CSV table of C-alpha atoms in Angstrom, one decimal:
chain,number,residue,atom,x,y,z
A,481,MET,CA,63.2,82.1,85.4
A,482,GLU,CA,63.7,85.6,86.7
A,483,LEU,CA,66.7,87.7,85.9
A,484,THR,CA,67.9,90.1,88.5
A,485,THR,CA,70.8,92.5,88.4
A,486,ALA,CA,73.3,92.4,91.2
A,487,ALA,CA,73.6,95.5,93.3
A,488,PRO,CA,76.9,97.2,92.9
A,489,ARG,CA,79.4,96.2,95.6
A,490,ARG,CA,80.4,99.0,97.8
A,491,ARG,CA,83.9,99.1,99.3
A,492,SER,CA,84.0,99.3,103.0
A,493,ALA,CA,85.8,102.1,104.8
A,494,VAL,CA,88.0,99.5,106.7
A,495,ARG,CA,89.0,97.9,103.4
A,496,ASP,CA,90.0,101.3,102.0
A,497,ALA,CA,91.9,102.1,105.2
A,498,ASP,CA,93.7,98.8,104.9
A,499,GLY,CA,94.8,99.7,101.4
A,500,MET,CA,95.9,103.1,102.6
A,501,ALA,CA,98.0,101.5,105.3
A,502,VAL,CA,99.8,99.2,102.8
A,503,ALA,CA,100.2,102.1,100.3
A,504,SER,CA,101.8,104.2,103.0
A,505,PHE,CA,104.2,101.5,103.9
A,506,ILE,CA,105.3,100.9,100.2
A,507,LEU,CA,105.6,104.6,99.4
A,508,GLY,CA,107.6,105.2,102.6
A,509,LEU,CA,109.9,102.3,101.7
A,510,VAL,CA,110.4,103.5,98.1
A,511,GLY,CA,110.8,107.0,99.4
A,512,LEU,CA,114.0,106.1,101.3
A,513,LEU,CA,115.6,105.4,97.9
A,514,ALA,CA,114.2,108.0,95.6
A,515,LEU,CA,111.8,111.0,95.5
A,516,ASN,CA,111.7,111.3,99.3
A,517,ILE,CA,110.6,114.9,99.1
A,518,PHE,CA,107.3,113.7,97.5
A,519,LEU,CA,106.8,110.2,98.8
A,520,GLY,CA,107.6,111.0,102.5
A,521,PRO,CA,104.7,113.4,103.0
A,522,ILE,CA,102.3,111.2,101.0
A,523,ALA,CA,103.2,108.2,103.1
A,524,ILE,CA,102.6,110.3,106.3
A,525,ALA,CA,99.2,111.5,105.0
A,526,LEU,CA,98.1,108.0,104.0
A,527,ALA,CA,99.2,106.4,107.3
A,528,SER,CA,97.4,109.1,109.3
A,529,ALA,CA,94.2,108.7,107.3
A,530,ALA,CA,94.4,104.9,107.6
A,531,LEU,CA,94.8,105.2,111.4
A,532,TYR,CA,92.0,107.7,111.6
A,533,ARG,CA,89.7,105.5,109.7
A,534,GLY,CA,90.4,102.5,111.9
A,535,THR,CA,92.5,100.2,109.8
A,536,ALA,CA,92.9,96.6,110.7
A,537,ARG,CA,96.6,96.8,109.6
A,538,ARG,CA,97.7,99.2,112.3
A,539,GLY,CA,101.3,97.9,112.2
A,540,ARG,CA,101.6,98.6,108.5
A,541,ALA,CA,100.2,102.1,109.0
A,542,PHE,CA,102.7,102.8,111.8
A,543,LEU,CA,105.5,101.5,109.7
A,544,GLY,CA,104.4,103.7,106.8
A,545,LEU,CA,104.2,106.7,109.2
A,546,GLY,CA,107.7,106.0,110.5
A,547,LEU,CA,109.1,105.5,107.0
A,548,GLY,CA,107.5,108.7,105.8
A,549,ILE,CA,109.2,110.6,108.7
A,550,ALA,CA,112.5,108.8,108.0
A,551,ASP,CA,112.2,109.9,104.3
A,552,LEU,CA,112.1,113.5,105.4
A,553,LEU,CA,114.9,113.0,107.9
A,554,VAL,CA,117.1,111.4,105.2
A,555,LEU,CA,116.3,114.4,102.9
A,556,VAL,CA,117.2,116.9,105.6
A,557,ALA,CA,120.5,115.0,106.3
A,558,PHE,CA,121.5,115.0,102.7
A,559,MET,CA,120.5,118.6,102.2
A,560,SER,CA,122.6,119.7,105.2
A,561,ALA,CA,125.5,117.6,103.9
A,562,ASP,CA,125.8,119.3,100.5
A,563,SER,CA,123.6,122.4,100.9
A,564,THR,CA,121.3,121.6,98.1
A,565,LEU,CA,117.6,120.5,97.7
A,566,SER,CA,118.7,117.2,96.1
A,567,TRP,CA,121.4,114.8,96.7
A,568,SER,CA,123.8,113.0,94.3
A,569,PHE,CA,126.0,110.0,94.5
A,570,GLY,CA,129.0,111.6,92.6
A,571,GLY,CA,131.9,113.4,94.1
């Protein structure tokens, strides 16, 4: 009986890109509710990287890109409404 060690499994670039596409979608979605100044640009960067690397989940990457842009637009809208860098729910 011969014992051999398994070679370490390497993650493929497409699998990494798929993970980036899903992460950009989730971060963009959460960014609409909170921390949009941070999560919006991260979602845009992840979606762009996923599309550049040739993800199989192009729809999710485009949704993440759109949501990241929407995060920044929401931030700008709230900033122009009350002239601050953050927004609040109180009156």
